[in-house]
Each structure stands twice: as C-alpha cells, then as structure tokens.
Amino acid sequence: MKSKYFIAIIAAGLLVSCKKTIDLYPISNLNTGTFYSNLDEVKAGLAGVYKGMQAPLLDEWALTEVRSDNTKQGQANSSSPTNQSLNQLDMFTTTSYETRVYDYWRNSYANIRNANIIIQKLGATYDAGAGVVSLSPVAIPITDADRKQLLGEALIIRAYHYFNLVRLYGGVFLVHTPLSPDDAKLMDRASVADTYKLIQADLKTAADIMNTVKFPQIQVTERGRATGWTAKALLGKVYLTLNKKTDALTVLNDVRNNSGYALVIAAGTPANAYSNVFNTGNEVNEEILFTVRYKAGGVGLGNTFMNLFAPLNSGVAVVPGSGFGLNHPTADLDSSLRPTDRRRAVSIAYYTVSTTNVPYTRKYISTTGTVLSSDGESDWPVLRFADVLLMIAEAEGNTANSLSLINQVRTRAGIANVLPAAVASIQQFEDTLQKERRLEFAFENQRWFDLLRFNTTMQTVTIEAVLKAHFAREHPVHYVQYPVPAPTIGQLQARVEQRWFLLPIPQREIDTNPRLQSQQNSGY
C-alpha cells in the first residue's frame, strides 16, 4: 500500500493527511490572499502543487518519447486526427496550432503559478539580475525548518517545470511571482541562458535549505516528497545539460555517496530486481528520488497511461476499459531489449492480434487495486538512483569508475558486464553509455532529452545521426504504410534539423501577446 501526501478539502473545512490527497475543491478557488495563514494550509497548497505535476505528463510522452527513436504512433494507416497529430510530432512536421503543444505549455504554467503562490507566501523572492533566491521574514506561524522544507519542495517543482519547458521550447516566459492575466499577456520571452539561471537558483537554494536526511531515516509517511537530495540530483542533470561536468560530478557524487539512496536489488530473487522499482506495492523505494504520484481507487488521482498505452481494441484482456495503443514501441527498441534483459518484461509486453504478437508499452500498466478504467496506480518516475549513476559516468567520461557504474546497472538487469576492451575508444564508450540509458529508462520520457544533451556532452553521439538511422530502420516496417502519399526515407530524414528540435511556441500565446509577433521559433 503506498503512502501518499494527500489533501482533502471538504466544503469550508480543511483536513490534512500525510497519507492521502483527495482534492475535492481546488485550491485555486480559495482566496490566496488569506488562505495560507498556517502550516496546515501551506501543506494543503503544496499538496495541490504536487498534484499539478500530473497534468503536463498527459502530453509529455508525445513530445518526448514519440519524437525520439523509442516510440511511434501504433496505427500506421490511421487517419484519425489524434493519430495524425502524433505522426506530425514524430516526423517533425507539427505546427504551432498542435493541441498537445499548447496543453503541455498551459498545464506547466498553471502549476508554476501554483508553486509561485507557495514560494511567495513563504517569503522567497527571485532576483533575476543576480540570479539568486532570497528569503524574507514571514508572518505565518511556522518553524524555520518547516518553512525551508516546504519552500524547497515548491522551488524544486518550479525548476522541474522550467527545465522541461526550456528543453522543449527554448527561451520561455520567466514567471517567478504570481501575475494577473493582463500582466502575463505583456511578458516577452526570456533567453535560454536566463531561464537556466532561474532553474539553477531554485535548485541551489533548495539544496542549501532543505533537509538531507538519508533515505533509510526518512519517515515512511514522508517518502515521495522532494528532498535536498532531489534538488542536488536534478541540479546535476541541469549542470550536465549545460556541459558543466565538474559541477555535475560534485553534486551527483554527493548524492551517490551520502544520500542513502541506492539501486533496488531484490535479495534472493534477482529476477525481480528491476520490476521491484515499479512495483505498486514498493513505490517511493530507495531508488526513487523524484516521482509524480498517482492513486487508484476512484478518487480522481489514478493515472490514465494504462489505457492510453494498452493495445488498441484489447477489451479487458490487458486493462479495464480497453486501450488506445499509443506510445507504441519502435521495432528497434523492441529488438534491443533482449529476452535475457530483466528490463524487457517490465517495459514491453505483447498482445496477440490474429496470429501476430503486437508489442505495447507495459511499464505503467498495473491492475493491482485498480477497479476502473483510466485509474492506474503506477507512479511516473522523474529521477532514479540509476540515473544518478549513469549521469556520473557521462560526466566523468571513459574511466574505470564509469564502466563500473554502467555495469552496476547492467548487473541489476541480468546482463553481462561490459569489458574494458569493448570501450577502448571514446566512440565505443559513448555508444555503450547512450544505449544503456535508452534501455534503462525506456518510456520514462528521458530519451529525447538525452539525445539533445548528448550533442553537448558527448563527442561522437549526435541526435541527427540517431534519428536519421531511426527513420531508415522504421520506414519499411512502419512509415511506408502511412496513408497515400506515404513519406519517403529522404523526406523523413530531411526534417532532422536543429530548427525543428524545438517545439513551436503555441499560436494562442502569440495571438494574445503582441510582444511575441516576431518571437516564434525558427521553422514555424
């Protein structure tokens, strides 16, 4: 049974529980000027911020996994609007009118607003010029330790959203204090550099002020909330994205050596080691540094991914309420996860249609405790300890220590160690590392961001080469089946250009903001 940090707002009363969050009355409907007057109310508001992380995830897989070499739209000959829009994202032909592009943007900013209210109420202010977050006294009756802990959690979630936004859209609106709708319409886009300045300031502040209790000492009822270790691990990924490898190693090694987090290893049953990371009876385990939480049971907090990703027209054979067959594994990823790899059975399963075994994304499909359609129990991991280990290897480069870290992950997966002779060159090492990350984090929305980062942090792995090879492999088994006229390999590969790696700024933002008339991303 998972312990979640939930709130229940019933009529005008407020009940706070550290185990369940049932948001029956939105925090946004209350008067934010008077509501956050004590510790329980701040915790209730923060619980709403955690819940707000769910909405962007409804579209994030389509903006990341589908645009990578991991997944595709499963019904190649479909002419439905939903599948056609996924095809456009997949082939880099999407437009600024794409609904998913706007919904992800809108939902991310909605939760940034929620986080900003908490941050403001707890007396924190971001100085854009200095790139620092400063703290002022607050009138709320709250201990300094509680204030800093709750503030740090809100800062981490704000940084998490901005980190995703800047990697997907480039420079974005830097909203770091609650704004009126009219004021928001007058904002201009910030630069990528200024966006990263805010992200780093939020995470550095959180890392400095939050508790860094080792994982085994965290109370069970508090697990699942962000900690100082979360801030450091996410900051390490930010540093690595900016090619600040020395800075990345400092914070990531601190997490590795001092946090108490570790790879989930199933004692006595090694075959279950990887699956236990995602077991709904073992969530917020020692590997999970940051996750988006879900709760089945008809309380409005279950995930919909089990139905979105389950096989199309599978009835109740896989999940209650059938499936939509979205986020379909590519043939290459399917074949790369070998039968001996313990990650395979967790990541991919098969549904038989006539005599054909059709692969589908399984990682978020669990019917344990599930009684309704679109009411999955599985959480969505954002940062795992395995990620920390492989990021250290990426930052350190081709060393004996890096190879040891890669092999720790492979050993847990039940596959043979990589021998030093197999990574004798930089190219061999980087190819090994990027492939390991792909298999370890399949369907966790990591691959697209990894490919973008590899252009900066690696010498031999380029996103263009990976995607052109992907289109060449998939064309004869997938793209050739598209409605006439089907794209050629040459047409697919021609769209693999840096200018289309960023998503367009949603057209609705441009239409309502006169300052953005000339601020659309190149190519749209």
Short mmCIF file of C-alpha atoms in Angstrom, two decimals:
data_model
loop_
_atom_site.label_atom_id
_atom_site.label_comp_id
_atom_site.label_asym_id
_atom_site.label_seq_id
_atom_site.Cartn_x
_atom_site.Cartn_y
_atom_site.Cartn_z
CA MET A 1 0.00 0.00 0.00
CA LYS A 2 1.51 3.32 -1.00
CA SER A 3 1.67 6.22 1.42
CA LYS A 4 0.90 9.44 -0.41
CA TYR A 5 0.97 13.03 0.73
CA PHE A 6 -2.65 13.97 0.05
CA ILE A 7 -5.12 16.70 1.00
CA ALA A 8 -8.86 16.72 1.32
CA ILE A 9 -10.76 19.99 1.21
CA ILE A 10 -14.36 19.36 2.20
CA ALA A 11 -16.79 22.29 1.97
CA ALA A 12 -15.28 25.12 4.02
CA GLY A 13 -13.27 22.82 6.29
CA LEU A 14 -9.72 21.64 5.77
CA LEU A 15 -8.49 18.16 6.65
CA VAL A 16 -4.85 17.38 6.10
CA SER A 17 -3.44 13.85 5.96
CA CYS A 18 0.11 12.78 5.22
CA LYS A 19 -1.16 9.61 3.56
CA LYS A 20 -3.84 10.67 1.08
CA THR A 21 -4.57 13.68 -1.07
CA ILE A 22 -8.11 13.94 -2.33
CA ASP A 23 -8.51 17.38 -3.88
CA LEU A 24 -12.30 17.75 -3.86
CA TYR A 25 -12.25 21.53 -4.01
CA PRO A 26 -9.45 23.22 -5.96
CA ILE A 27 -7.07 25.38 -4.01
CA SER A 28 -7.32 27.94 -6.84
CA ASN A 29 -10.98 28.56 -5.89
CA LEU A 30 -9.98 29.82 -2.47
CA ASN A 31 -8.76 33.33 -1.62
CA THR A 32 -4.97 33.01 -1.81
CA GLY A 33 -4.62 36.32 -0.02
CA THR A 34 -5.97 34.87 3.22
CA PHE A 35 -5.82 31.09 2.86
CA TYR A 36 -2.12 30.45 3.54
CA SER A 37 -2.21 31.53 7.16
CA ASN A 38 -0.79 28.47 8.93
CA LEU A 39 1.30 25.35 8.43
CA ASP A 40 -1.62 23.06 7.52
CA GLU A 41 -2.87 25.43 4.85
CA VAL A 42 0.59 25.75 3.30
CA LYS A 43 0.90 21.96 3.27
CA ALA A 44 -2.52 21.72 1.63
CA GLY A 45 -1.49 24.18 -1.06
CA LEU A 46 1.76 22.34 -1.65
CA ALA A 47 -0.10 19.05 -2.00
CA GLY A 48 -2.03 20.72 -4.81
CA VAL A 49 1.28 21.65 -6.46
CA TYR A 50 2.36 18.01 -6.34
CA LYS A 51 -0.96 17.01 -7.90
CA GLY A 52 -0.42 19.70 -10.55
CA MET A 53 2.56 17.74 -11.87
CA GLN A 54 0.15 15.16 -13.27
CA ALA A 55 -1.47 17.29 -15.98
CA PRO A 56 1.65 18.01 -18.13
CA LEU A 57 2.51 14.30 -18.12
CA LEU A 58 -0.65 13.60 -20.11
CA ASP A 59 1.16 15.05 -23.13
CA GLU A 60 4.85 14.83 -22.25
CA TRP A 61 5.31 11.32 -23.69
CA ALA A 62 4.07 12.59 -27.07
CA LEU A 63 6.54 15.49 -27.02
CA THR A 64 9.50 13.34 -25.94
CA GLU A 65 9.28 9.58 -26.48
CA VAL A 66 7.34 9.82 -29.76
CA ARG A 67 9.83 12.33 -31.16
CA SER A 68 12.73 10.03 -30.27
CA ASP A 69 13.65 6.59 -31.59
CA ASN A 70 11.77 4.88 -28.73
CA THR A 71 8.12 5.05 -29.76
CA LYS A 72 5.74 5.86 -32.59
CA GLN A 73 2.05 6.10 -33.37
CA GLY A 74 0.97 2.48 -33.48
CA GLN A 75 -1.67 2.50 -36.22
CA ALA A 76 0.37 3.39 -39.28
CA ASN A 77 -2.58 3.57 -41.70
CA SER A 78 -4.86 5.51 -39.34
CA SER A 79 -6.43 8.76 -40.50
CA SER A 80 -7.85 9.77 -37.10
CA PRO A 81 -6.99 13.34 -36.00
CA THR A 82 -5.31 12.07 -32.83
CA ASN A 83 -3.01 9.72 -34.70
CA GLN A 84 -2.30 12.24 -37.43
CA SER A 85 -1.17 14.80 -34.85
CA LEU A 86 1.14 12.17 -33.31
CA ASN A 87 2.52 11.46 -36.79
CA GLN A 88 3.32 15.15 -37.22
CA LEU A 89 5.16 15.28 -33.90
CA ASP A 90 7.01 12.10 -34.81
CA MET A 91 8.06 13.38 -38.25
CA PHE A 92 8.87 16.96 -37.11
CA THR A 93 6.08 18.45 -39.22
CA THR A 94 3.93 19.73 -36.35
CA THR A 95 2.60 23.28 -36.26
CA SER A 96 2.05 25.98 -33.65
CA TYR A 97 -1.64 25.00 -33.60
CA GLU A 98 -0.95 21.48 -32.28
CA THR A 99 -3.19 20.85 -29.25
CA ARG A 100 -0.63 18.81 -27.30
CA VAL A 101 1.98 21.54 -27.73
CA TYR A 102 -0.40 24.06 -26.21
CA ASP A 103 -1.80 21.81 -23.48
CA TYR A 104 1.65 20.91 -22.18
CA TRP A 105 2.63 24.58 -22.12
CA ARG A 106 -0.62 25.64 -20.43
CA ASN A 107 -0.59 22.89 -17.80
CA SER A 108 3.06 23.53 -16.94
CA TYR A 109 2.44 27.22 -16.42
CA ALA A 110 -0.69 26.52 -14.40
CA ASN A 111 1.40 24.57 -11.92
CA ILE A 112 4.22 27.11 -11.99
CA ARG A 113 1.58 29.58 -10.85
CA ASN A 114 0.59 27.23 -8.02
CA ALA A 115 4.23 26.89 -6.97
CA ASN A 116 4.78 30.66 -7.18
CA ILE A 117 1.97 31.29 -4.69
CA ILE A 118 3.59 28.94 -2.16
CA ILE A 119 7.03 30.44 -2.80
CA GLN A 120 5.70 33.96 -2.31
CA LYS A 121 3.79 33.06 0.87
CA LEU A 122 6.96 31.53 2.31
CA GLY A 123 8.90 34.75 1.76
CA ALA A 124 11.16 33.84 -1.17
CA THR A 125 11.97 36.25 -3.99
CA TYR A 126 13.95 35.63 -7.16
CA ASP A 127 16.39 38.38 -8.19
CA ALA A 128 16.71 37.98 -11.97
CA GLY A 129 19.72 40.28 -12.17
CA ALA A 130 21.76 38.47 -9.54
CA GLY A 131 20.29 35.06 -10.33
CA VAL A 132 19.62 34.24 -6.67
CA VAL A 133 16.65 33.45 -4.45
CA SER A 134 16.49 35.47 -1.25
CA LEU A 135 14.40 34.81 1.85
CA SER A 136 12.50 37.39 3.89
CA PRO A 137 10.64 37.03 7.21
CA VAL A 138 7.06 35.73 7.03
CA ALA A 139 4.05 36.31 9.24
CA ILE A 140 2.85 32.70 9.05
CA PRO A 141 3.27 30.85 12.36
CA ILE A 142 5.70 28.23 11.11
CA THR A 143 9.05 26.89 12.28
CA ASP A 144 12.13 27.77 10.28
CA ALA A 145 12.73 24.10 9.49
CA ASP A 146 9.18 23.60 8.17
CA ARG A 147 9.30 26.80 6.19
CA LYS A 148 12.54 25.90 4.47
CA GLN A 149 11.48 22.34 3.77
CA LEU A 150 8.16 23.33 2.17
CA LEU A 151 9.75 26.21 0.29
CA GLY A 152 12.43 23.90 -1.08
CA GLU A 153 9.80 21.48 -2.37
CA ALA A 154 7.98 24.28 -4.22
CA LEU A 155 11.26 25.57 -5.68
CA ILE A 156 12.17 22.09 -6.95
CA ILE A 157 8.81 21.66 -8.67
CA ARG A 158 9.07 25.11 -10.28
CA ALA A 159 12.58 24.30 -11.50
CA TYR A 160 11.40 20.91 -12.80
CA HIS A 161 8.74 22.54 -14.97
CA TYR A 162 11.07 25.22 -16.30
CA PHE A 163 13.76 22.64 -17.05
CA ASN A 164 11.31 20.71 -19.21
CA LEU A 165 9.94 23.85 -20.86
CA VAL A 166 13.33 25.29 -21.82
CA ARG A 167 14.46 22.00 -23.34
CA LEU A 168 11.26 21.65 -25.34
CA TYR A 169 10.54 25.27 -26.37
CA GLY A 170 13.77 27.22 -25.82
CA GLY A 171 13.52 30.56 -24.00
CA VAL A 172 10.16 30.89 -22.26
CA PHE A 173 8.25 33.31 -20.04
CA LEU A 174 10.01 33.61 -16.69
CA VAL A 175 7.09 33.92 -14.32
CA HIS A 176 8.54 33.77 -10.82
CA THR A 177 5.85 35.63 -8.92
CA PRO A 178 2.04 35.49 -9.14
CA LEU A 179 0.82 37.64 -12.05
CA SER A 180 -2.56 38.83 -13.24
CA PRO A 181 -3.73 37.59 -16.66
CA ASP A 182 -3.34 41.09 -18.11
CA ASP A 183 0.24 41.40 -16.86
CA ALA A 184 1.07 37.95 -18.19
CA LYS A 185 -0.01 38.99 -21.68
CA LEU A 186 2.62 41.73 -21.70
CA MET A 187 5.57 39.46 -20.97
CA ASP A 188 8.26 38.71 -23.51
CA ARG A 189 10.25 35.50 -23.79
CA ALA A 190 13.39 35.24 -21.73
CA SER A 191 16.61 33.88 -23.18
CA VAL A 192 17.62 30.25 -22.71
CA ALA A 193 20.51 31.44 -20.52
CA ASP A 194 18.21 33.45 -18.24
CA THR A 195 15.81 30.52 -17.99
CA TYR A 196 18.61 28.26 -16.84
CA LYS A 197 19.73 30.94 -14.39
CA LEU A 198 16.36 30.72 -12.64
CA ILE A 199 16.41 26.91 -12.67
CA GLN A 200 19.86 26.81 -11.08
CA ALA A 201 18.93 29.43 -8.49
CA ASP A 202 15.84 27.49 -7.43
CA LEU A 203 17.70 24.19 -7.14
CA LYS A 204 20.75 25.64 -5.38
CA THR A 205 18.51 27.33 -2.84
CA ALA A 206 16.51 24.16 -2.29
CA ALA A 207 19.67 22.10 -1.87
CA ASP A 208 21.00 24.59 0.69
CA ILE A 209 17.90 24.96 2.85
CA MET A 210 16.21 21.53 2.77
CA ASN A 211 16.88 18.54 4.95
CA THR A 212 19.31 15.94 3.67
CA VAL A 213 18.25 13.05 5.86
CA LYS A 214 19.46 9.76 4.40
CA PHE A 215 16.74 7.77 2.70
CA PRO A 216 16.52 4.98 5.34
CA GLN A 217 15.86 7.62 8.02
CA ILE A 218 13.00 9.33 6.14
CA GLN A 219 9.67 8.52 7.75
CA VAL A 220 7.59 6.22 5.57
CA THR A 221 4.71 8.71 5.56
CA GLU A 222 7.04 11.42 4.23
CA ARG A 223 8.54 9.42 1.36
CA GLY A 224 7.57 10.62 -2.07
CA ARG A 225 8.15 14.27 -1.24
CA ALA A 226 11.12 16.08 -2.72
CA THR A 227 14.21 16.43 -0.51
CA GLY A 228 17.54 18.19 -0.61
CA TRP A 229 18.87 15.11 -2.43
CA THR A 230 16.22 15.61 -5.10
CA ALA A 231 17.44 19.16 -5.60
CA LYS A 232 21.05 18.03 -5.92
CA ALA A 233 20.28 15.20 -8.36
CA LEU A 234 18.15 17.45 -10.57
CA LEU A 235 20.79 20.19 -10.38
CA GLY A 236 23.35 17.61 -11.51
CA LYS A 237 21.26 16.91 -14.61
CA VAL A 238 20.94 20.65 -15.28
CA TYR A 239 24.72 21.07 -14.98
CA LEU A 240 25.29 18.13 -17.30
CA THR A 241 22.87 19.61 -19.84
CA LEU A 242 24.88 22.84 -19.73
CA ASN A 243 28.11 20.82 -20.11
CA LYS A 244 29.29 21.82 -16.65
CA LYS A 245 30.69 18.38 -15.99
CA THR A 246 32.84 19.28 -12.98
CA ASP A 247 29.89 20.92 -11.23
CA ALA A 248 27.70 17.96 -12.15
CA LEU A 249 30.16 15.48 -10.66
CA THR A 250 30.33 17.41 -7.38
CA VAL A 251 26.60 17.26 -6.66
CA LEU A 252 25.97 13.84 -8.21
CA ASN A 253 28.79 12.18 -6.26
CA ASP A 254 27.39 13.77 -3.11
CA VAL A 255 24.04 12.10 -3.85
CA ARG A 256 25.71 8.81 -4.67
CA ASN A 257 27.91 8.70 -1.58
CA ASN A 258 25.80 10.37 1.12
CA SER A 259 22.07 10.22 0.33
CA GLY A 260 21.30 6.65 1.38
CA TYR A 261 19.52 6.09 -1.95
CA ALA A 262 20.55 3.01 -3.93
CA LEU A 263 19.61 0.69 -6.74
CA VAL A 264 16.68 -1.54 -5.85
CA ILE A 265 18.13 -5.03 -5.55
CA ALA A 266 15.77 -7.87 -4.67
CA ALA A 267 17.62 -10.09 -2.21
CA GLY A 268 17.22 -13.76 -3.08
CA THR A 269 15.07 -13.04 -6.15
CA PRO A 270 17.34 -11.21 -8.60
CA ALA A 271 14.90 -11.75 -11.47
CA ASN A 272 12.53 -9.30 -9.75
CA ALA A 273 15.11 -6.61 -9.03
CA TYR A 274 14.20 -4.23 -11.86
CA SER A 275 10.46 -4.90 -11.66
CA ASN A 276 10.50 -4.04 -7.95
CA VAL A 277 11.45 -0.46 -8.84
CA PHE A 278 7.99 -0.09 -10.41
CA ASN A 279 6.02 -2.47 -8.21
CA THR A 280 2.93 -0.60 -6.98
CA GLY A 281 3.45 -2.19 -3.57
CA ASN A 282 7.00 -0.86 -3.40
CA GLU A 283 6.79 2.68 -4.70
CA VAL A 284 8.88 5.58 -3.34
CA ASN A 285 11.57 2.98 -2.70
CA GLU A 286 15.28 3.60 -2.18
CA GLU A 287 15.81 4.27 -5.91
CA ILE A 288 13.17 6.97 -6.36
CA LEU A 289 14.49 10.50 -5.77
CA PHE A 290 11.59 12.25 -7.52
CA THR A 291 8.32 10.93 -8.90
CA VAL A 292 4.87 12.03 -10.00
CA ARG A 293 2.41 10.16 -7.80
CA TYR A 294 -0.90 8.52 -8.65
CA LYS A 295 -3.53 6.75 -6.59
CA ALA A 296 -6.11 4.28 -7.92
CA GLY A 297 -9.47 3.61 -6.33
CA GLY A 298 -11.88 6.08 -7.92
CA VAL A 299 -10.62 9.16 -6.06
CA GLY A 300 -9.69 11.10 -9.20
CA LEU A 301 -5.95 10.57 -8.79
CA GLY A 302 -5.32 7.47 -10.90
CA ASN A 303 -3.14 7.59 -14.00
CA THR A 304 -4.59 7.19 -17.47
CA PHE A 305 -1.45 5.76 -19.05
CA MET A 306 -2.51 2.16 -18.62
CA ASN A 307 -5.39 2.80 -21.04
CA LEU A 308 -3.50 5.16 -23.33
CA PHE A 309 -0.66 2.66 -23.80
CA ALA A 310 -2.56 -0.65 -23.67
CA PRO A 311 -3.18 -2.33 -27.05
CA LEU A 312 -5.90 -0.87 -29.23
CA ASN A 313 -9.21 -2.74 -29.06
CA SER A 314 -7.87 -5.19 -26.47
CA GLY A 315 -11.10 -5.10 -24.47
CA VAL A 316 -10.47 -6.08 -20.87
CA ALA A 317 -7.74 -8.55 -21.77
CA VAL A 318 -5.00 -6.16 -20.63
CA VAL A 319 -6.64 -3.38 -18.58
CA PRO A 320 -10.17 -2.38 -17.58
CA GLY A 321 -11.79 -0.36 -20.35
CA SER A 322 -9.55 -1.43 -23.25
CA GLY A 323 -6.63 0.55 -24.69
CA PHE A 324 -5.73 3.18 -27.26
CA GLY A 325 -2.44 1.68 -28.47
CA LEU A 326 -0.47 4.93 -28.13
CA ASN A 327 3.24 5.38 -27.39
CA HIS A 328 3.92 2.21 -29.38
CA PRO A 329 7.48 0.76 -29.07
CA THR A 330 9.61 1.01 -32.20
CA ALA A 331 10.86 -2.21 -33.76
CA ASP A 332 14.44 -1.24 -32.88
CA LEU A 333 13.73 -0.69 -29.19
CA ASP A 334 11.76 -3.91 -29.12
CA SER A 335 14.69 -5.88 -30.53
CA SER A 336 17.28 -4.02 -28.41
CA LEU A 337 15.65 -5.21 -25.18
CA ARG A 338 16.85 -8.79 -25.43
CA PRO A 339 14.88 -11.66 -23.85
CA THR A 340 17.60 -12.13 -21.21
CA ASP A 341 17.33 -8.49 -20.11
CA ARG A 342 15.15 -8.24 -16.99
CA ARG A 343 14.00 -4.81 -18.12
CA ARG A 344 12.24 -6.25 -21.13
CA ALA A 345 9.27 -7.84 -19.35
CA VAL A 346 8.75 -4.65 -17.34
CA SER A 347 8.96 -2.32 -20.33
CA ILE A 348 7.31 -4.22 -23.20
CA ALA A 349 4.58 -6.84 -23.43
CA TYR A 350 2.70 -8.41 -26.36
CA TYR A 351 -0.90 -8.68 -27.36
CA THR A 352 -1.86 -11.24 -29.98
CA VAL A 353 -3.94 -9.95 -32.89
CA SER A 354 -4.87 -12.87 -35.13
CA THR A 355 -1.50 -14.62 -35.23
CA THR A 356 0.65 -11.50 -34.78
CA ASN A 357 2.24 -10.52 -31.48
CA VAL A 358 1.94 -6.76 -31.20
CA PRO A 359 4.28 -5.06 -28.70
CA TYR A 360 2.98 -2.36 -26.38
CA THR A 361 4.34 -0.15 -23.61
CA ARG A 362 3.82 -2.01 -20.34
CA LYS A 363 5.76 -0.03 -17.75
CA TYR A 364 2.71 1.86 -16.41
CA ILE A 365 0.18 -0.93 -16.73
CA SER A 366 -0.81 -2.46 -13.43
CA THR A 367 -4.26 -3.65 -12.46
CA THR A 368 -3.33 -4.17 -8.82
CA GLY A 369 -6.01 -2.45 -6.80
CA THR A 370 -7.49 -0.94 -9.96
CA VAL A 371 -11.24 -1.13 -10.37
CA LEU A 372 -11.91 1.50 -13.01
CA SER A 373 -10.75 2.46 -16.47
CA SER A 374 -8.13 5.23 -16.54
CA ASP A 375 -7.45 4.71 -12.86
CA GLY A 376 -3.94 3.28 -12.77
CA GLU A 377 -1.88 3.03 -9.61
CA SER A 378 1.63 3.31 -11.11
CA ASP A 379 3.69 6.41 -10.33
CA TRP A 380 5.80 8.06 -13.01
CA PRO A 381 9.49 8.27 -12.01
CA VAL A 382 11.31 11.51 -12.78
CA LEU A 383 14.68 10.84 -11.12
CA ARG A 384 16.04 7.44 -10.13
CA PHE A 385 19.31 6.45 -8.50
CA ALA A 386 20.22 4.55 -11.67
CA ASP A 387 20.05 7.91 -13.44
CA VAL A 388 22.49 9.38 -10.92
CA LEU A 389 24.98 6.56 -11.57
CA LEU A 390 24.79 6.86 -15.35
CA MET A 391 25.00 10.65 -15.23
CA ILE A 392 28.21 10.36 -13.20
CA ALA A 393 29.57 8.04 -15.89
CA GLU A 394 28.55 10.54 -18.57
CA ALA A 395 30.19 13.45 -16.77
CA GLU A 396 33.36 11.52 -15.91
CA GLY A 397 33.92 10.05 -19.37
CA ASN A 398 35.67 6.84 -20.27
CA THR A 399 37.21 5.76 -16.96
CA ALA A 400 37.30 2.53 -15.00
CA ASN A 401 34.88 4.05 -12.50
CA SER A 402 32.41 4.98 -15.25
CA LEU A 403 32.49 1.45 -16.61
CA SER A 404 31.88 0.10 -13.11
CA LEU A 405 28.79 2.32 -12.75
CA ILE A 406 27.41 1.16 -16.10
CA ASN A 407 27.99 -2.43 -15.09
CA GLN A 408 26.15 -1.96 -11.79
CA VAL A 409 23.06 -1.06 -13.80
CA ARG A 410 23.62 -3.96 -16.21
CA THR A 411 24.11 -6.45 -13.39
CA ARG A 412 20.76 -5.49 -11.91
CA ALA A 413 19.26 -6.04 -15.38
CA GLY A 414 20.78 -9.53 -15.51
CA ILE A 415 23.02 -8.92 -18.50
CA ALA A 416 26.77 -9.39 -18.84
CA ASN A 417 29.26 -6.72 -17.85
CA VAL A 418 30.86 -4.56 -20.50
CA LEU A 419 34.56 -5.45 -20.61
CA PRO A 420 37.24 -2.74 -20.86
CA ALA A 421 38.23 -3.96 -24.31
CA ALA A 422 34.74 -3.17 -25.59
CA VAL A 423 35.08 0.52 -24.68
CA ALA A 424 38.65 1.07 -25.77
CA SER A 425 37.73 4.20 -27.74
CA ILE A 426 35.69 7.26 -26.85
CA GLN A 427 33.18 6.31 -29.53
CA GLN A 428 32.71 2.81 -28.11
CA PHE A 429 32.26 4.15 -24.57
CA GLU A 430 29.76 6.82 -25.57
CA ASP A 431 27.80 4.40 -27.73
CA THR A 432 27.64 1.94 -24.82
CA LEU A 433 26.51 4.59 -22.36
CA GLN A 434 23.77 6.07 -24.52
CA LYS A 435 22.39 2.63 -25.35
CA GLU A 436 22.35 1.71 -21.66
CA ARG A 437 20.42 4.83 -20.77
CA ARG A 438 17.94 4.11 -23.54
CA LEU A 439 17.15 0.63 -22.22
CA GLU A 440 17.22 1.51 -18.53
CA PHE A 441 14.84 4.48 -18.88
CA ALA A 442 12.66 3.27 -21.76
CA PHE A 443 9.27 5.06 -21.74
CA GLU A 444 10.24 7.35 -18.85
CA ASN A 445 10.42 10.45 -21.10
CA GLN A 446 14.19 10.52 -20.83
CA ARG A 447 15.34 9.54 -24.34
CA TRP A 448 14.52 12.79 -26.17
CA PHE A 449 16.20 14.92 -23.51
CA ASP A 450 19.17 12.55 -23.51
CA LEU A 451 19.60 12.89 -27.28
CA LEU A 452 19.52 16.67 -27.00
CA ARG A 453 22.10 16.61 -24.21
CA PHE A 454 24.43 14.17 -25.97
CA ASN A 455 25.05 16.81 -28.64
CA THR A 456 26.78 18.83 -25.94
CA THR A 457 28.23 16.30 -23.52
CA MET A 458 29.44 13.61 -25.92
CA GLN A 459 31.95 13.78 -28.75
CA THR A 460 30.56 11.13 -31.07
CA VAL A 461 26.80 10.75 -30.44
CA THR A 462 24.62 13.20 -32.35
CA ILE A 463 20.85 13.48 -32.36
CA GLU A 464 20.85 13.87 -36.15
CA ALA A 465 22.65 10.57 -36.73
CA VAL A 466 20.45 8.69 -34.26
CA LEU A 467 17.19 9.98 -35.74
CA LYS A 468 18.19 9.51 -39.37
CA ALA A 469 19.14 5.91 -38.61
CA HIS A 470 15.82 5.50 -36.79
CA PHE A 471 13.82 6.70 -39.80
CA ALA A 472 15.78 4.41 -42.13
CA ARG A 473 15.06 1.39 -39.90
CA GLU A 474 11.39 2.14 -39.35
CA HIS A 475 10.47 3.22 -42.89
CA PRO A 476 9.98 -0.24 -44.42
CA VAL A 477 8.05 -1.58 -41.41
CA HIS A 478 6.05 1.49 -40.43
CA TYR A 479 6.16 4.75 -42.40
CA VAL A 480 5.64 3.07 -45.76
CA GLN A 481 2.17 2.08 -44.52
CA TYR A 482 1.05 5.70 -43.98
CA PRO A 483 -1.95 6.92 -45.99
CA VAL A 484 -1.06 7.96 -49.53
CA PRO A 485 1.25 9.66 -50.13
CA ALA A 486 3.49 7.86 -47.67
CA PRO A 487 6.72 9.74 -46.84
CA THR A 488 9.97 8.54 -48.33
CA ILE A 489 13.09 7.91 -46.27
CA GLY A 490 14.60 11.03 -47.80
CA GLN A 491 11.63 13.17 -46.78
CA LEU A 492 11.75 11.86 -43.21
CA GLN A 493 15.48 12.40 -42.86
CA ALA A 494 15.27 15.88 -44.37
CA ARG A 495 13.23 17.02 -41.34
CA VAL A 496 16.01 16.01 -38.95
CA GLU A 497 17.34 19.52 -38.41
CA GLN A 498 18.12 21.54 -35.30
CA ARG A 499 15.47 24.15 -36.14
CA TRP A 500 12.70 21.57 -35.67
CA PHE A 501 14.04 20.06 -32.48
CA LEU A 502 12.40 22.87 -30.52
CA LEU A 503 8.62 22.83 -30.40
CA PRO A 504 6.76 25.91 -31.64
CA ILE A 505 5.52 28.49 -29.20
CA PRO A 506 1.75 27.81 -29.07
CA GLN A 507 -0.11 30.01 -31.54
CA ARG A 508 -2.61 31.04 -28.86
CA GLU A 509 0.23 32.69 -26.94
CA ILE A 510 1.35 34.62 -29.99
CA ASP A 511 -2.20 35.69 -30.87
CA THR A 512 -2.85 37.10 -27.38
CA ASN A 513 0.58 38.63 -26.76
CA PRO A 514 1.67 41.43 -29.10
CA ARG A 515 5.28 41.16 -27.94
CA LEU A 516 5.56 37.68 -29.43
CA GLN A 517 4.67 38.55 -33.02
CA SER A 518 8.28 38.03 -34.12
CA GLN A 519 9.26 35.61 -31.40
CA GLN A 520 8.22 32.27 -32.88
CA ASN A 521 10.88 29.56 -33.00
CA SER A 522 12.68 29.14 -36.30
CA GLY A 523 10.97 26.88 -38.84
CA TYR A 524 7.36 27.52 -37.75
#
